[in-house]
Amino acid sequence: IAGSMSAELGVGFALRAVNERVQQAVARRPRDLPAIQPRLVAVSKTKPADMVIEAYGHGQRTFGENYVQELLEKASNPKILSSCPEIKWHFIGHLQKQNVNKLMAVPNLFIKHGLPPSG
């Protein structure tokens, strides 16, 4: 949910615009590639819970955060938990060893992207 487009024109408009561009790219891909539907991960860092809930209301199910603490806070938010039962969280940041247990406690954690744990 990045960029000024979402703030000016609304989350629903921004999601539709991005999804249209994704589908246009899918239509142009070579036919010899596997027909796998891409997954749009809405990066919700620094965005309030209400914006996550709004995007969810427009059909977005997958959200990404790059700080463990912010991910844990959003994923544990009672409003998000009650309003977004099918939400899937992706951790897209650098994971430090001391945060592994915090990450494993995240409700609805779907996948972790990025580098292996460090320091």
PDB file of C-alpha atoms in Angstrom:
ATOM      1  CA  ILE A   1       0.000   0.000   0.000  1.00  0.00           C
ATOM      2  CA  ALA A   2       2.825   2.304  -0.893  1.00  0.00           C
ATOM      3  CA  GLY A   3       2.970   5.660  -2.577  1.00  0.00           C
ATOM      4  CA  SER A   4       0.870   8.788  -2.646  1.00  0.00           C
ATOM      5  CA  MET A   5      -1.611   7.224  -5.094  1.00  0.00           C
ATOM      6  CA  SER A   6      -3.269   5.280  -2.271  1.00  0.00           C
ATOM      7  CA  ALA A   7      -3.569   8.369  -0.078  1.00  0.00           C
ATOM      8  CA  GLU A   8      -4.981  10.581  -2.833  1.00  0.00           C
ATOM      9  CA  LEU A   9      -7.284   8.180  -4.654  1.00  0.00           C
ATOM     10  CA  GLY A  10      -8.066   5.537  -2.067  1.00  0.00           C
ATOM     11  CA  VAL A  11      -6.770   2.102  -1.279  1.00  0.00           C
ATOM     12  CA  GLY A  12      -9.339   0.339  -3.481  1.00  0.00           C
ATOM     13  CA  PHE A  13      -8.396   2.385  -6.539  1.00  0.00           C
ATOM     14  CA  ALA A  14      -4.685   1.801  -5.952  1.00  0.00           C
ATOM     15  CA  LEU A  15      -5.157  -1.958  -5.536  1.00  0.00           C
ATOM     16  CA  ARG A  16      -7.256  -2.191  -8.708  1.00  0.00           C
ATOM     17  CA  ALA A  17      -4.634  -0.235 -10.667  1.00  0.00           C
ATOM     18  CA  VAL A  18      -1.773  -2.454  -9.485  1.00  0.00           C
ATOM     19  CA  ASN A  19      -3.743  -5.667 -10.049  1.00  0.00           C
ATOM     20  CA  GLU A  20      -4.618  -4.547 -13.597  1.00  0.00           C
ATOM     21  CA  ARG A  21      -0.916  -3.978 -14.316  1.00  0.00           C
ATOM     22  CA  VAL A  22      -0.083  -7.416 -12.895  1.00  0.00           C
ATOM     23  CA  GLN A  23      -2.712  -9.082 -15.100  1.00  0.00           C
ATOM     24  CA  GLN A  24      -1.442  -7.206 -18.167  1.00  0.00           C
ATOM     25  CA  ALA A  25       2.069  -8.489 -17.424  1.00  0.00           C
ATOM     26  CA  VAL A  26       0.699 -12.024 -16.979  1.00  0.00           C
ATOM     27  CA  ALA A  27      -1.029 -11.794 -20.365  1.00  0.00           C
ATOM     28  CA  ARG A  28       2.266 -10.777 -22.034  1.00  0.00           C
ATOM     29  CA  ARG A  29       4.452 -13.503 -20.570  1.00  0.00           C
ATOM     30  CA  PRO A  30       5.824 -16.196 -22.867  1.00  0.00           C
ATOM     31  CA  ARG A  31       3.504 -19.194 -23.254  1.00  0.00           C
ATOM     32  CA  ASP A  32       6.271 -21.646 -22.367  1.00  0.00           C
ATOM     33  CA  LEU A  33       6.390 -20.343 -18.789  1.00  0.00           C
ATOM     34  CA  PRO A  34       4.275 -22.101 -16.145  1.00  0.00           C
ATOM     35  CA  ALA A  35       0.835 -20.523 -15.747  1.00  0.00           C
ATOM     36  CA  ILE A  36       1.329 -19.572 -12.103  1.00  0.00           C
ATOM     37  CA  GLN A  37      -0.794 -16.689 -10.844  1.00  0.00           C
ATOM     38  CA  PRO A  38       1.415 -14.043  -9.189  1.00  0.00           C
ATOM     39  CA  ARG A  39       0.643 -13.041  -5.606  1.00  0.00           C
ATOM     40  CA  LEU A  40       0.525  -9.341  -4.760  1.00  0.00           C
ATOM     41  CA  VAL A  41       2.043  -8.646  -1.343  1.00  0.00           C
ATOM     42  CA  ALA A  42       0.854  -5.252  -0.078  1.00  0.00           C
ATOM     43  CA  VAL A  43       3.669  -3.760   1.978  1.00  0.00           C
ATOM     44  CA  SER A  44       1.857  -2.239   4.919  1.00  0.00           C
ATOM     45  CA  LYS A  45       4.842  -0.907   6.876  1.00  0.00           C
ATOM     46  CA  THR A  46       4.164   2.455   8.536  1.00  0.00           C
ATOM     47  CA  LYS A  47       0.468   2.192   7.547  1.00  0.00           C
ATOM     48  CA  PRO A  48      -2.231   2.150  10.229  1.00  0.00           C
ATOM     49  CA  ALA A  49      -4.365  -0.894  11.010  1.00  0.00           C
ATOM     50  CA  ASP A  50      -7.409   0.815   9.493  1.00  0.00           C
ATOM     51  CA  MET A  51      -5.660   0.967   6.106  1.00  0.00           C
ATOM     52  CA  VAL A  52      -4.836  -2.744   6.298  1.00  0.00           C
ATOM     53  CA  ILE A  53      -8.503  -3.456   7.080  1.00  0.00           C
ATOM     54  CA  GLU A  54      -9.604  -1.221   4.190  1.00  0.00           C
ATOM     55  CA  ALA A  55      -7.296  -3.022   1.743  1.00  0.00           C
ATOM     56  CA  TYR A  56      -8.578  -6.361   3.053  1.00  0.00           C
ATOM     57  CA  GLY A  57     -12.112  -5.145   2.396  1.00  0.00           C
ATOM     58  CA  HIS A  58     -11.100  -4.572  -1.228  1.00  0.00           C
ATOM     59  CA  GLY A  59      -9.933  -8.180  -1.561  1.00  0.00           C
ATOM     60  CA  GLN A  60      -6.260  -7.946  -0.579  1.00  0.00           C
ATOM     61  CA  ARG A  61      -5.255 -10.898   1.607  1.00  0.00           C
ATOM     62  CA  THR A  62      -1.445 -10.852   1.663  1.00  0.00           C
ATOM     63  CA  PHE A  63       0.505  -8.164   3.509  1.00  0.00           C
ATOM     64  CA  GLY A  64       4.219  -7.684   4.128  1.00  0.00           C
ATOM     65  CA  GLU A  65       6.146  -6.076   6.964  1.00  0.00           C
ATOM     66  CA  ASN A  66       9.895  -5.686   7.312  1.00  0.00           C
ATOM     67  CA  TYR A  67      10.192  -5.064  11.057  1.00  0.00           C
ATOM     68  CA  VAL A  68       9.381  -7.946  13.418  1.00  0.00           C
ATOM     69  CA  GLN A  69       7.959  -5.689  16.141  1.00  0.00           C
ATOM     70  CA  GLU A  70       5.646  -3.807  13.755  1.00  0.00           C
ATOM     71  CA  LEU A  71       4.539  -7.099  12.179  1.00  0.00           C
ATOM     72  CA  LEU A  72       3.784  -8.585  15.605  1.00  0.00           C
ATOM     73  CA  GLU A  73       1.816  -5.491  16.657  1.00  0.00           C
ATOM     74  CA  LYS A  74      -0.270  -5.377  13.462  1.00  0.00           C
ATOM     75  CA  ALA A  75      -0.875  -9.113  13.250  1.00  0.00           C
ATOM     76  CA  SER A  76      -1.946  -9.153  16.920  1.00  0.00           C
ATOM     77  CA  ASN A  77      -4.181  -6.069  16.582  1.00  0.00           C
ATOM     78  CA  PRO A  78      -7.687  -7.074  17.750  1.00  0.00           C
ATOM     79  CA  LYS A  79      -9.363  -5.041  14.969  1.00  0.00           C
ATOM     80  CA  ILE A  80      -7.266  -6.766  12.289  1.00  0.00           C
ATOM     81  CA  LEU A  81      -7.758 -10.201  13.868  1.00  0.00           C
ATOM     82  CA  SER A  82     -11.547  -9.808  13.943  1.00  0.00           C
ATOM     83  CA  SER A  83     -11.953  -8.014  10.587  1.00  0.00           C
ATOM     84  CA  CYS A  84      -9.424  -9.995   8.527  1.00  0.00           C
ATOM     85  CA  PRO A  85      -9.789 -13.731   9.259  1.00  0.00           C
ATOM     86  CA  GLU A  86      -8.041 -14.827   6.017  1.00  0.00           C
ATOM     87  CA  ILE A  87      -5.104 -12.408   6.223  1.00  0.00           C
ATOM     88  CA  LYS A  88      -1.641 -13.781   5.431  1.00  0.00           C
ATOM     89  CA  TRP A  89       1.424 -11.969   6.725  1.00  0.00           C
ATOM     90  CA  HIS A  90       4.807 -12.091   5.011  1.00  0.00           C
ATOM     91  CA  PHE A  91       7.982 -11.043   6.794  1.00  0.00           C
ATOM     92  CA  ILE A  92      10.158  -9.345   4.188  1.00  0.00           C
ATOM     93  CA  GLY A  93      12.969  -7.953   6.305  1.00  0.00           C
ATOM     94  CA  HIS A  94      16.337  -8.991   7.657  1.00  0.00           C
ATOM     95  CA  LEU A  95      15.860 -11.332  10.597  1.00  0.00           C
ATOM     96  CA  GLN A  96      18.176 -11.219  13.601  1.00  0.00           C
ATOM     97  CA  LYS A  97      18.535 -14.273  15.818  1.00  0.00           C
ATOM     98  CA  GLN A  98      17.058 -12.540  18.855  1.00  0.00           C
ATOM     99  CA  ASN A  99      13.821 -11.917  16.906  1.00  0.00           C
ATOM    100  CA  VAL A 100      13.189 -15.466  15.657  1.00  0.00           C
ATOM    101  CA  ASN A 101      10.910 -16.369  18.593  1.00  0.00           C
ATOM    102  CA  LYS A 102       8.966 -13.113  18.209  1.00  0.00           C
ATOM    103  CA  LEU A 103       8.444 -13.877  14.527  1.00  0.00           C
ATOM    104  CA  MET A 104       7.212 -17.395  15.283  1.00  0.00           C
ATOM    105  CA  ALA A 105       4.579 -15.874  17.604  1.00  0.00           C
ATOM    106  CA  VAL A 106       3.002 -13.796  14.788  1.00  0.00           C
ATOM    107  CA  PRO A 107      -0.626 -14.803  14.166  1.00  0.00           C
ATOM    108  CA  ASN A 108      -1.317 -15.767  10.525  1.00  0.00           C
ATOM    109  CA  LEU A 109       2.385 -15.701   9.538  1.00  0.00           C
ATOM    110  CA  PHE A 110       2.458 -17.202   6.064  1.00  0.00           C
ATOM    111  CA  ILE A 111       6.049 -16.946   4.884  1.00  0.00           C
ATOM    112  CA  LYS A 112       9.387 -15.346   5.630  1.00  0.00           C
ATOM    113  CA  HIS A 113      11.378 -13.840   2.770  1.00  0.00           C
ATOM    114  CA  GLY A 114      14.923 -12.624   2.831  1.00  0.00           C
ATOM    115  CA  LEU A 115      18.232 -13.450   4.361  1.00  0.00           C
ATOM    116  CA  PRO A 116      18.963 -16.122   6.981  1.00  0.00           C
ATOM    117  CA  PRO A 117      19.216 -15.010  10.654  1.00  0.00           C
ATOM    118  CA  SER A 118      22.263 -13.066  11.691  1.00  0.00           C
ATOM    119  CA  GLY A 119      23.924 -11.778  14.838  1.00  0.00           C
TER     120      GLY A 119
END
